Coordinates of C-alpha atoms and ligand atoms in Angstrom, one line a residue:
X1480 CA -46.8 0.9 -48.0
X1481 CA -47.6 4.7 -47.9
X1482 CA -50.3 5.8 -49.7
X1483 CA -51.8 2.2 -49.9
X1484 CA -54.7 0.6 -48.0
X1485 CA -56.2 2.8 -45.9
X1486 CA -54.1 5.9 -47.2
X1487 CA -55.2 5.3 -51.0
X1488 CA -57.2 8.5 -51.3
X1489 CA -54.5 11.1 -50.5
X1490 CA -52.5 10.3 -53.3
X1491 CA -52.9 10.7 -57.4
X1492 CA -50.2 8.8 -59.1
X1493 CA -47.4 8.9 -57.5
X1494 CA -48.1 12.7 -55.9
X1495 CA -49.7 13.1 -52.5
X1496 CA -52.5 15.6 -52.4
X1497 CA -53.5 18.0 -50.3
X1498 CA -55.9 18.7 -47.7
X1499 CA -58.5 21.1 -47.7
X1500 CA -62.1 21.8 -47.6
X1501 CA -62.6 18.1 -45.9
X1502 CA -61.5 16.4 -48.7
X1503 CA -58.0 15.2 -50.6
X1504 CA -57.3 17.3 -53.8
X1505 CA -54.7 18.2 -56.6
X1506 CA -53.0 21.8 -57.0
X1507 CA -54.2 23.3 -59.9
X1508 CA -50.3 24.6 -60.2
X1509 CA -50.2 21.1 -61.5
X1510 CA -46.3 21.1 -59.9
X1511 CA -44.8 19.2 -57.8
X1512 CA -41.9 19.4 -54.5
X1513 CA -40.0 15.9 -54.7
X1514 CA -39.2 14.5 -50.8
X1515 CA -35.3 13.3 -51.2
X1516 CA -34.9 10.4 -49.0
X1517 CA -31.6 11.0 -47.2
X1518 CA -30.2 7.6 -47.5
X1519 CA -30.3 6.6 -51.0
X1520 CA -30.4 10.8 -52.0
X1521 CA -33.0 9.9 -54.9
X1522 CA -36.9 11.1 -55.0
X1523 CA -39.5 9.0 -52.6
X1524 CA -42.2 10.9 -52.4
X1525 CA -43.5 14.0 -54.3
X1526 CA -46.4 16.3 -52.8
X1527 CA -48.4 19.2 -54.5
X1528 CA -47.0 22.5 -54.9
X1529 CA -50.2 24.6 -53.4
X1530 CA -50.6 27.9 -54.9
X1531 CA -51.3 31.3 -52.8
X1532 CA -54.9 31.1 -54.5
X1533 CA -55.3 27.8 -52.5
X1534 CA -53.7 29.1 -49.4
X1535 CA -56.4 31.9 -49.6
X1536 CA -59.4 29.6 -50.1
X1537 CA -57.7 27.6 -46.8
X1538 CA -57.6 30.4 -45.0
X1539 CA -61.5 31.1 -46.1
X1540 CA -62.5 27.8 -45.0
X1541 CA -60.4 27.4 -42.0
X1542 CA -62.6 31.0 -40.7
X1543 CA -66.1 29.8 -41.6
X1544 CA -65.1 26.4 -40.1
X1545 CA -64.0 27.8 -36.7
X1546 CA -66.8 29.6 -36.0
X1547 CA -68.9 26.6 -35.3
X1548 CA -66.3 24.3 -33.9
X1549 CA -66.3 26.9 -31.3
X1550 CA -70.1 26.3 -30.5
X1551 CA -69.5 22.7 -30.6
X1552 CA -69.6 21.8 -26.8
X1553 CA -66.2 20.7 -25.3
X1554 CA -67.2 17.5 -24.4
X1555 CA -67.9 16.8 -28.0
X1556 CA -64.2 17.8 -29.6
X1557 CA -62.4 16.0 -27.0
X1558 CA -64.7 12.8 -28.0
X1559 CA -63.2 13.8 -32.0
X1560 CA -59.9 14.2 -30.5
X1561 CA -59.4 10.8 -28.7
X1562 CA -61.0 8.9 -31.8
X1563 CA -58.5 10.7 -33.9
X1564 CA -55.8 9.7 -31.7
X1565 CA -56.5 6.0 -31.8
X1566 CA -56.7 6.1 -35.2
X1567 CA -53.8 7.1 -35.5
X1568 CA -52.0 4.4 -32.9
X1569 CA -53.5 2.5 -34.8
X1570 CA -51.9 3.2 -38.1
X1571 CA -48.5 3.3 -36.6
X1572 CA -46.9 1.1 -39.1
X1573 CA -47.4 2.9 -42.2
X1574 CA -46.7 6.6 -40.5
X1575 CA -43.8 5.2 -39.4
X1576 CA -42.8 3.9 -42.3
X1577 CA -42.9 7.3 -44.2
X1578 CA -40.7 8.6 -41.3
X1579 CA -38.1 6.4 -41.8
X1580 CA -38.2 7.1 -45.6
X1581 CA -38.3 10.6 -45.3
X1582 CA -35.8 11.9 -42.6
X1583 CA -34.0 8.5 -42.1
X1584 CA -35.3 8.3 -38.3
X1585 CA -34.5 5.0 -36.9
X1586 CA -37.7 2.5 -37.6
X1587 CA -38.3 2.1 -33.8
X1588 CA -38.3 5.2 -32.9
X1589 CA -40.2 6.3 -36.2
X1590 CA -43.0 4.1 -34.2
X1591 CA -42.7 5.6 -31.1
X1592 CA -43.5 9.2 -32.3
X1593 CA -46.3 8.1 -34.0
X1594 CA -47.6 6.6 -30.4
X1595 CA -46.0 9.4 -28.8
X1596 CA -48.4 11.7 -30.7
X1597 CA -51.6 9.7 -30.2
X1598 CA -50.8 9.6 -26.3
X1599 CA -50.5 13.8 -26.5
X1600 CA -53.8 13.5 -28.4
X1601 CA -55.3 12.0 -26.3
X1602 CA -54.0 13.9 -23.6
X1603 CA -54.7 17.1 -24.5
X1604 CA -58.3 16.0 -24.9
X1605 CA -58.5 15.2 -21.5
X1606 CA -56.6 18.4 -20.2
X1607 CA -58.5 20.7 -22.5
X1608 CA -62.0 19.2 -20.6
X1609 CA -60.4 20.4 -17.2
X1610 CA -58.6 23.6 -18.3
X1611 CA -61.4 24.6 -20.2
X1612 CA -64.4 23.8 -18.4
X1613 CA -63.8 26.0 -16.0
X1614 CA -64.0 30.3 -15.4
X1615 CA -62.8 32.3 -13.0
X1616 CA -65.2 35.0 -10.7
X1617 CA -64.5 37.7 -9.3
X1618 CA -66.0 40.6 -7.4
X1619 CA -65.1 44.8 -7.2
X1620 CA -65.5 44.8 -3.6
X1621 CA -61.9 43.6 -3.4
X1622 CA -60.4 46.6 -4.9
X1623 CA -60.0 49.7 -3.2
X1624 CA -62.9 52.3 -3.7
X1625 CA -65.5 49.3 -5.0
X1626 CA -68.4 48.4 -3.6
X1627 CA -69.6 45.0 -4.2
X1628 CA -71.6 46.0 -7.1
X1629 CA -70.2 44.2 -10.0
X1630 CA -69.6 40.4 -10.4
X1631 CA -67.1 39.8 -13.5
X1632 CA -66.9 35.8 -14.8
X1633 CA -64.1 34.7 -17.1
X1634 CA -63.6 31.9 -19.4
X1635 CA -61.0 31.2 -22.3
X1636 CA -62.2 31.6 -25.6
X1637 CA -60.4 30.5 -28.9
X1638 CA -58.0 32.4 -31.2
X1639 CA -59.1 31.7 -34.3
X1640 CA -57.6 30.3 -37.3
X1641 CA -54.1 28.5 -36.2
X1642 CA -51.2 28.6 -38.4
X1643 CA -49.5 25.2 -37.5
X1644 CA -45.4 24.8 -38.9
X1645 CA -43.6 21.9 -37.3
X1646 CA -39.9 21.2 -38.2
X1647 CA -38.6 17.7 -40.4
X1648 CA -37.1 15.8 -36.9
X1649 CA -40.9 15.2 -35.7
X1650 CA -43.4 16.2 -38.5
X1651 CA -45.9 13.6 -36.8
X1652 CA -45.2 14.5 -33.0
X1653 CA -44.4 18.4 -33.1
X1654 CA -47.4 18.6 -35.8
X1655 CA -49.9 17.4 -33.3
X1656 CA -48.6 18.9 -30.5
X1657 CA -49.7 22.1 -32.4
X1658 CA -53.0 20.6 -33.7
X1659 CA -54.3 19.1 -30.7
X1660 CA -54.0 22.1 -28.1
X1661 CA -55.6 24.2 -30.8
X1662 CA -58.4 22.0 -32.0
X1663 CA -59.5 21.4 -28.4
X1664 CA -59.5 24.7 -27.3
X1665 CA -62.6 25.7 -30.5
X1666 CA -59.7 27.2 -33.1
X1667 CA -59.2 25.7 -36.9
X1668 CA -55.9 24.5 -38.0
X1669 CA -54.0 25.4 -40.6
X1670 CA -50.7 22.7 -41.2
X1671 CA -47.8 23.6 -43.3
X1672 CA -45.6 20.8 -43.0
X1673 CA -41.9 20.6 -43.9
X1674 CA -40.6 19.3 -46.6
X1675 CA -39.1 16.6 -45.8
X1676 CA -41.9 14.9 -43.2
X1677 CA -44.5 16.1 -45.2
X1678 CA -46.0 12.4 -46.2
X1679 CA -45.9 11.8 -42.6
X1680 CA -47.9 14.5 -41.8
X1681 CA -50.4 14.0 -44.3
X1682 CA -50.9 10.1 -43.4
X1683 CA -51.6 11.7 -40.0
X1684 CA -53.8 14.1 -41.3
X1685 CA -56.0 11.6 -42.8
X1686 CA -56.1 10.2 -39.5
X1687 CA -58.2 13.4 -38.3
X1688 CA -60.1 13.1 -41.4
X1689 CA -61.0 9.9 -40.9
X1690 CA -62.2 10.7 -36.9
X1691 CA -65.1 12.9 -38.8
X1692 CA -63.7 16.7 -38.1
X1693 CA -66.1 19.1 -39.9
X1694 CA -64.8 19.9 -43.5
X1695 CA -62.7 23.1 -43.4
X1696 CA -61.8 22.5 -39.2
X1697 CA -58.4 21.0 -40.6
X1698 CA -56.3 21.8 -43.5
X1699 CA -52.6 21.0 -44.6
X1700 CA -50.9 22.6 -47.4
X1701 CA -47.9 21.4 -49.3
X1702 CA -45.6 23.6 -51.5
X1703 CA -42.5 25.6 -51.9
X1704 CA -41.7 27.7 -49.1
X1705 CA -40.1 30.6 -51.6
X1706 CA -44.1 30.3 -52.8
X1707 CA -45.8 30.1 -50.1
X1708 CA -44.1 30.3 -46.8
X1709 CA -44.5 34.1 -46.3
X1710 CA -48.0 33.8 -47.9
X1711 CA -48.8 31.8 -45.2
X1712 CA -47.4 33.7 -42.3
X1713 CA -47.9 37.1 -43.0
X1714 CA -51.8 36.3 -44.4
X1715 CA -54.2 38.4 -42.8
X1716 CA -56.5 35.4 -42.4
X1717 CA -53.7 33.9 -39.1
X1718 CA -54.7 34.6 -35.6
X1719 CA -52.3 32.6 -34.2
X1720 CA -48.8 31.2 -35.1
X1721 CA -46.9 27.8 -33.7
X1722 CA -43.2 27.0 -35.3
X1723 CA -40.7 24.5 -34.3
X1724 CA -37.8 24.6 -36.7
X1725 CA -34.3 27.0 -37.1
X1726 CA -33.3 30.7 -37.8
X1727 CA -36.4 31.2 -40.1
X1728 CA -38.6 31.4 -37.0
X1729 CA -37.0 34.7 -36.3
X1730 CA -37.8 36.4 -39.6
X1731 CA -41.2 34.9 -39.1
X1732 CA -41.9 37.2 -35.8
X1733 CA -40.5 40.0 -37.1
X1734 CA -42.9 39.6 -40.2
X1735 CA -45.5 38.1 -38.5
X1736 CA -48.1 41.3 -37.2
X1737 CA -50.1 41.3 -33.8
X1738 CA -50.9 37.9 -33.6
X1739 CA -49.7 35.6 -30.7
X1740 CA -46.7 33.7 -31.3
X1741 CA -45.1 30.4 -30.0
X1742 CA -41.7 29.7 -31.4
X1743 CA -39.2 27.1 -30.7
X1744 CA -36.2 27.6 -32.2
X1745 CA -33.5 25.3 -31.4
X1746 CA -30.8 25.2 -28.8
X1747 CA -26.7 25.2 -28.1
X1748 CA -28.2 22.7 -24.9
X1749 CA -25.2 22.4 -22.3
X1750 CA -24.3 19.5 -20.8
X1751 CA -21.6 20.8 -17.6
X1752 CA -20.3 17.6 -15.0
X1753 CA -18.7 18.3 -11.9
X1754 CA -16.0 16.5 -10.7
X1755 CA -18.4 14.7 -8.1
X1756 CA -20.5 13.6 -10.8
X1757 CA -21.8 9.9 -11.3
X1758 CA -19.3 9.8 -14.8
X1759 CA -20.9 6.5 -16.3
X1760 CA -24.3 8.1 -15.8
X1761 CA -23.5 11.3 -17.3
X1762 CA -21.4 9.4 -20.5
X1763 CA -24.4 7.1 -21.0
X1764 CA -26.8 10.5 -21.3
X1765 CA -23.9 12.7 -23.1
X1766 CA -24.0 9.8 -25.9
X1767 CA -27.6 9.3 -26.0
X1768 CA -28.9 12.5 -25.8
X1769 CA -25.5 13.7 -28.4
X1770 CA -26.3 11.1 -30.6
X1771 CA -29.8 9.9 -30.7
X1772 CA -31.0 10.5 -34.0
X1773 CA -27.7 11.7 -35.1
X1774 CA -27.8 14.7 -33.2
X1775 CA -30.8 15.9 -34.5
X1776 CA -32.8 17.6 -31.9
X1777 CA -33.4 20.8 -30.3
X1778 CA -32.5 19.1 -27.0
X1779 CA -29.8 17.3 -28.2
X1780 CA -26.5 17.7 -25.9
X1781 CA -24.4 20.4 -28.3
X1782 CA -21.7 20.7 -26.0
X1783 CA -20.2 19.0 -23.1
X1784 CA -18.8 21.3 -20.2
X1785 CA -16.2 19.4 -18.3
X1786 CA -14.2 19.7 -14.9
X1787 CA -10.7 19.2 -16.3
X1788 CA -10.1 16.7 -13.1
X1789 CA -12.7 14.8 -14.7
X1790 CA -12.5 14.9 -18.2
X1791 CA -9.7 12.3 -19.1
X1792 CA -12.2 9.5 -17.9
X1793 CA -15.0 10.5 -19.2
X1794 CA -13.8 11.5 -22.5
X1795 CA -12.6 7.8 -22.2
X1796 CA -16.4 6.3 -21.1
X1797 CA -17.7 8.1 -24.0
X1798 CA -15.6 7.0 -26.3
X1799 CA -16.5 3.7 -25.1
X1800 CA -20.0 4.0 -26.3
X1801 CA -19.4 5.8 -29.0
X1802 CA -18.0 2.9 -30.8
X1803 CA -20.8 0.6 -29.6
X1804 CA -23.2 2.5 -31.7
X1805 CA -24.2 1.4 -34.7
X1806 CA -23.9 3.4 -38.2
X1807 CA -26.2 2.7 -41.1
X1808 CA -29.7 3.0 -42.7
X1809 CA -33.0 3.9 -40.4
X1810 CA -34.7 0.1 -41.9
X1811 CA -32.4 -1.7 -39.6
X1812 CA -32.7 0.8 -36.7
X1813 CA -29.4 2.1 -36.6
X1814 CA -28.2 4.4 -34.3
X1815 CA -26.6 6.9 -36.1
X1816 CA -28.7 7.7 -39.2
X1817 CA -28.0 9.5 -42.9
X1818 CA -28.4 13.5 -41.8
X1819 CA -31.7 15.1 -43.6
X1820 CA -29.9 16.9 -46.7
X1821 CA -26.7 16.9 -48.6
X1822 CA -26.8 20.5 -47.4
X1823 CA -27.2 19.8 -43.7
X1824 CA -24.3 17.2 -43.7
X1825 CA -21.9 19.6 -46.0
X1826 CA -22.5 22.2 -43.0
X1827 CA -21.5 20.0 -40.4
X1828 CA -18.7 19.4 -42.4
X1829 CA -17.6 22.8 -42.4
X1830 CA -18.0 23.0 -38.4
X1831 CA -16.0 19.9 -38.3
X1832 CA -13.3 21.6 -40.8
X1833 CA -13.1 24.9 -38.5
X1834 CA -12.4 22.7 -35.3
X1835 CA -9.2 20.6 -37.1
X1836 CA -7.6 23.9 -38.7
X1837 CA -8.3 25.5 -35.1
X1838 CA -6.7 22.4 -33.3
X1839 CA -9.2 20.3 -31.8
X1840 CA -8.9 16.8 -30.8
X1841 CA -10.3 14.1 -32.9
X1842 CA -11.6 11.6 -30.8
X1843 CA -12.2 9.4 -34.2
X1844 CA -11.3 9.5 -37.6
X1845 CA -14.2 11.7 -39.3
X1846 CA -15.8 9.8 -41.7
X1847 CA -18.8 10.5 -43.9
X1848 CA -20.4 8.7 -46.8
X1849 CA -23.3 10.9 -48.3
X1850 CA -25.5 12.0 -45.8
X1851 CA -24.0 10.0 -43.7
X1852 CA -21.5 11.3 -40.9
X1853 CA -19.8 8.7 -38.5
X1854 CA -20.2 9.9 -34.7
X1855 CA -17.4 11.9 -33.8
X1856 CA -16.1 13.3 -30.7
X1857 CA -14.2 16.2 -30.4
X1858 CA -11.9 17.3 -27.4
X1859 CA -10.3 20.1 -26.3
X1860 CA -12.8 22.3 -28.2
X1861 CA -11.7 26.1 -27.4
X1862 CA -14.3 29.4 -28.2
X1863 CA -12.6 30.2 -30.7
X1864 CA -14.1 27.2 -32.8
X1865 CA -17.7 27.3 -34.8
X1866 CA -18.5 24.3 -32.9
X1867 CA -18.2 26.0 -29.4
X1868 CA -21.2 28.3 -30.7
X1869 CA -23.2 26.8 -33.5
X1870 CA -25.6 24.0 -33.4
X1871 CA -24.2 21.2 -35.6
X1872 CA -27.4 19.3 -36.2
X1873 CA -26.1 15.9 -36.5
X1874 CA -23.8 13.3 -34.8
X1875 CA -20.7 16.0 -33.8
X1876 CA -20.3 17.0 -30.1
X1877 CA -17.3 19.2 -28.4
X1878 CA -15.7 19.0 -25.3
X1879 CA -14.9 22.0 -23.4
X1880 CA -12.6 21.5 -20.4
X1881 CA -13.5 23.9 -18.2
X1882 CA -11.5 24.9 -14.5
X1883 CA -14.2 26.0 -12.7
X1884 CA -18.5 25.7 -12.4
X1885 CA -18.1 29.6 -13.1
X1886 CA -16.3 29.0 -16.2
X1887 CA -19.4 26.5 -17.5
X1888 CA -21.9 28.5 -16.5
X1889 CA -20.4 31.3 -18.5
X1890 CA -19.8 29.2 -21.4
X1891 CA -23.7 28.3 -21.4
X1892 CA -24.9 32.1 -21.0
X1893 CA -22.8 33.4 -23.3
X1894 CA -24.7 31.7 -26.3
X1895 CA -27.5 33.1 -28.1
X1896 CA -29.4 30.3 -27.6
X1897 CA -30.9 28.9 -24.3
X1898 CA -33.6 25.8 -24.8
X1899 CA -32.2 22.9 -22.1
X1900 CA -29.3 22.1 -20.2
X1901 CA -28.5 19.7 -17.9
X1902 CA -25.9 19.1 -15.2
X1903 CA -24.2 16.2 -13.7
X1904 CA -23.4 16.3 -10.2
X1905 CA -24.4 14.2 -6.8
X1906 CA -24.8 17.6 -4.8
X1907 CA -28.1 18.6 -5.3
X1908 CA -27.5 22.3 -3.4
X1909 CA -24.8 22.8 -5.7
X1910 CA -27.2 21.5 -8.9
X1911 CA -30.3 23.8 -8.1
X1912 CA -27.4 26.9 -7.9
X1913 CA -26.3 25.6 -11.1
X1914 CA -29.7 25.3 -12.1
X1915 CA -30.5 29.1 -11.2
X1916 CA -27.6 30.6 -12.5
X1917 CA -28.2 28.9 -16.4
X1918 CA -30.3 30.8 -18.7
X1919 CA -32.0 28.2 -20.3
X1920 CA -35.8 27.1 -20.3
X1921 CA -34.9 24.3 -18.4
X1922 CA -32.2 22.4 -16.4
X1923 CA -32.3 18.6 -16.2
X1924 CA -30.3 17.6 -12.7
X1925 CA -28.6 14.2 -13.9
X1926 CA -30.3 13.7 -17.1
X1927 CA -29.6 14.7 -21.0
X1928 CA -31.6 17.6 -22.0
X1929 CA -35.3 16.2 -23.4
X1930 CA -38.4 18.0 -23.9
X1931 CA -40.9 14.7 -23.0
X1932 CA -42.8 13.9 -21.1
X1933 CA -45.0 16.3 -23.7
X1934 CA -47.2 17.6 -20.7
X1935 CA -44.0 18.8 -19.1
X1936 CA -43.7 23.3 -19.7
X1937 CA -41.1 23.8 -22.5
X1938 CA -40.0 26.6 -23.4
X1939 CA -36.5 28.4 -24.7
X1940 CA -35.2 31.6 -23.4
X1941 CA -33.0 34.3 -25.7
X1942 CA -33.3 33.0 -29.2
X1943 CA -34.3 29.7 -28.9
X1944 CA -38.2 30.9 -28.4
X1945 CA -41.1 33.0 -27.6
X1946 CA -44.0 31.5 -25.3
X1947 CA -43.9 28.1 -23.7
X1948 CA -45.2 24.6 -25.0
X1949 CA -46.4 21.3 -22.9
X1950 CA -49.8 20.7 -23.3
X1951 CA -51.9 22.8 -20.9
X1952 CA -49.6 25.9 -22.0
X1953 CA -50.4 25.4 -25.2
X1954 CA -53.9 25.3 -24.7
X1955 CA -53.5 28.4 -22.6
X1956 CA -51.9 30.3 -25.2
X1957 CA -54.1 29.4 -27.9
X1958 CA -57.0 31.1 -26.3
X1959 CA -57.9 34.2 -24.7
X1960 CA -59.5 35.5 -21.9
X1961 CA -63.5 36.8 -22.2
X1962 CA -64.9 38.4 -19.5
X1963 CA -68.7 39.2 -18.7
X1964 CA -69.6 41.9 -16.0
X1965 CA -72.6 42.1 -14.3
X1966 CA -73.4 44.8 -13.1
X1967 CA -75.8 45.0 -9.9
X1968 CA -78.0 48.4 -8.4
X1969 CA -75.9 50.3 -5.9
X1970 CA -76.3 48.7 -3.0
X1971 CA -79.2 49.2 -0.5
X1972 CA -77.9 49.8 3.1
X1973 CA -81.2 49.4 4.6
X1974 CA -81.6 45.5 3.1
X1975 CA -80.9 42.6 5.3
Ligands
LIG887 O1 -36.1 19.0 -31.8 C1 -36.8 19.5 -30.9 C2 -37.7 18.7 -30.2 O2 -38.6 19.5 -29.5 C3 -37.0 17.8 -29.2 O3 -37.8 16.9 -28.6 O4 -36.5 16.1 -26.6 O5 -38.4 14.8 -27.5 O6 -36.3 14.9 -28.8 P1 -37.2 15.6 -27.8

């Protein structure tokens, strides 16, 4: 159970604390933020609504902390690192648990993120060692007018204090993915979970605290963003920012000062299939990646591109599997999951209201009990529908018939968005054209979009992000660069 066994200290009744300072405590705002889990729609959890007073004494501690985590030798926080990351493996079961409770992710894969994030712990330790360990040298001979009279040696040094904000589909996975690369590299972190995921994250946390991390390295506050989520990302004690999660990433950089920033911030991923394509291959990955986790990923496929020759029999083969998945509650692992909120379900509702005024064909009856929405495929989606454009966030996905490659590929870069997209063909010359001509941060030839394996560059172009992620780029980006010059006498002609 959460908050049980070896998770009893981070909680006080029935309210999680909060971590700072090394150790578990209680706001002194003596409030609380209730966790609404999606299927039954009642309370589950309820976590402590930090004041900005507390965010400031974080952000203290977080400082004085960092300074000598970044004199601690490398060897040394990759050693903390991989014990933290088998500690965490090896409470799987009750992370997992909390994931399922609060975001209704399917219990299997609630477990596989929490391995998921103990592998990319580990990882990163290991790929911190190499990236970091070594320098670069250089000598002013090789520019023009230089004599060889100064030798300059580089090495990456840390940020600072890192402000860490993952989003409610992986609070466990996209939190460490934050925490690791920043930790390694000598910064502090500063976690801000969301809402619902929270729990999740603080079991994790307590993983970390239990691998012996210096008091202050780590911290994660809970709370209302209206109280503090600007605190947080506008405080003058941030050096570095890392979000996952929606639109409010792009307030954040505009609010956010001179401090680096890596933002992911969801996608419109295109899915386009040629008339040459393998068609049960690309209807197996257009209803995985459409409907894993009801949708509910950056990378999920948000719209299917089709060759008109093609898309009577795949529209078929999809529908096919579509009505082999199974709809219900995350305990028994079904496919298609209650959405996150009442108020994420009533806006797919709306895009799915839009697309039957506007004409589109329902591939199903569209059914929805609570949060939970029936998957539902929609053809003959035109542009003129929300659903062309906007990111539904749950288990809806149009079909676009398209007459030409030209026509997708226009589709695709016309968004405001560009994360992933993928494309189904058998010619591989014709795939890498395709694949230059997208404006997304990826193309996946013959595969749904995905941004695993988690050492693999990810990265969104146009509005779905700043910077890119996988873990040597975000070690990379949480540092800088430090250079040392030694400079030598002029040199003597007459030596040697
Ligand atoms: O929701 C955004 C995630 O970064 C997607 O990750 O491709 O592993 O599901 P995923």
């Amino acid at each position: 159970m959460a908050g049980s066994g070896t998770f009893a200290e981070i909680i006080d009744g029935d309210v999680f604390k909060y971590y700072a300072q090394g150790h578990w405590n209680k706001s002194s705002s003596g409030k609380f933020v209730p966790i609404i889990n999606p299927t039954t729609r009642k309370t589950h959890f309820k976590v402590q609504a930090c004041t900005q007073k507390e965010v400031n004494r974080v952000m203290e501690s977080a400082k004085t902390a960092q300074k000598s985590w970044a004199k601690t030798p490398l060897w040394k926080r990759a050693e903390l690192l991989h014990k933290a990351a088998a500690i965490l493996k090896e409470h799987k079961a009750p992370i997992a648990e909390c994931l399922v409770k609060e975001i209704a992710k399917p219990a299997k894969d609630a477990v596989t993120e929490v391995i998921r994030s103990g592998d990319l712990v580990s990882y990163c330790a290991e790929e911190g060692v190499r990236i970091l360990g070594e320098g670069k040298f250089l000598v002013s001979d090789s520019f023009p007018g230089n004599e060889r009279t100064k030798y300059c040696l580089t090495s990456k040094i840390p940020l600072g204090v890192v402000l860490a904000i993952p989003p409610f589909n992986y609070p466990v996975n996209l939190a460490v993915s934050k925490i690791a690369p920043a930790l390694i590299a000598g910064n502090s972190i500063v976690l801000k979970p969301p809402t619902q995921g929270a729990v999740a994250a603080l079991h994790m946390v307590h993983c970390f605290h239990l691998a012996g991390f210096p008091e202050g390295l780590i911290s994660c506050v809970t709370g209302k963003g209206s109280e503090i989520g600007d605190f947080l990302t506008m405080h003058p004690g941030v050096n570095c920012i890392s979000f996952t999660g929606g639109d409010t990433g792009i307030a954040i950089s505009k609010k956010a000062g001179m401090v680096p920033l890596q933002m992911e911030l969801g996608g419109k991923d295109a899915c386009i299939v040629l008339e040459d394509a393998d068609l049960d291959l690309a209807a197996a990955n257009i209803v995985k990646g459409g409907f894993s986790y009801s949708g509910q990923r950056c990378t999920a496929v948000k719209v299917a591109l089709v060759m008109e020759s093609v898309a009577n029999t795949l529209v078929k083969k999809i529908n096919d599997k579509i009505a082999k998945l199974t709809v219900g509650p995350p305990e028994i692992d079904s496919d298609v999951t209650p959405v996150v909120t009442e108020s994420s379900a009533n806006f797919i509702e709306g895009l799915v209201m839009d697309a039957k005024e506007k004409g589109a064909t329902f591939c199903q009856e569209y059914v929805r009990e609570g949060n939970l929405i029936w998957p539902l495929l929609l053809d003959n989606v035109r542009p003129d529908m929300r659903i062309a454009w906007e990111e539904p966030f749950g288990p809806v996905l149009p079909v676009i018939r398209i007459n030409s490659v030209e026509e997708g590929i226009h589709h695709c870069n016309a968004s405001n968005f560009g994360l992933q997209g993928c494309v189904f063909t058998r010619d591989i010359n014709k795939a890498m054209l395709i694949s230059d001509a997208m404006e997304t941060g990826t193309v996946q030839i013959n595969s749904a979009p995905a941004r695993g394996p988690d050492h693999f560059p990810f990265q969104g172009l146009k509005d779905s992000g700043i910077g890119s992620q996988g873990i040597a780029n975000s070690i990379n980006m949480m540092t800088k660069v430090k250079t040392t010059i030694i400079n030598l006498p002029a040199p003597s002609y007459t030596m040697g």
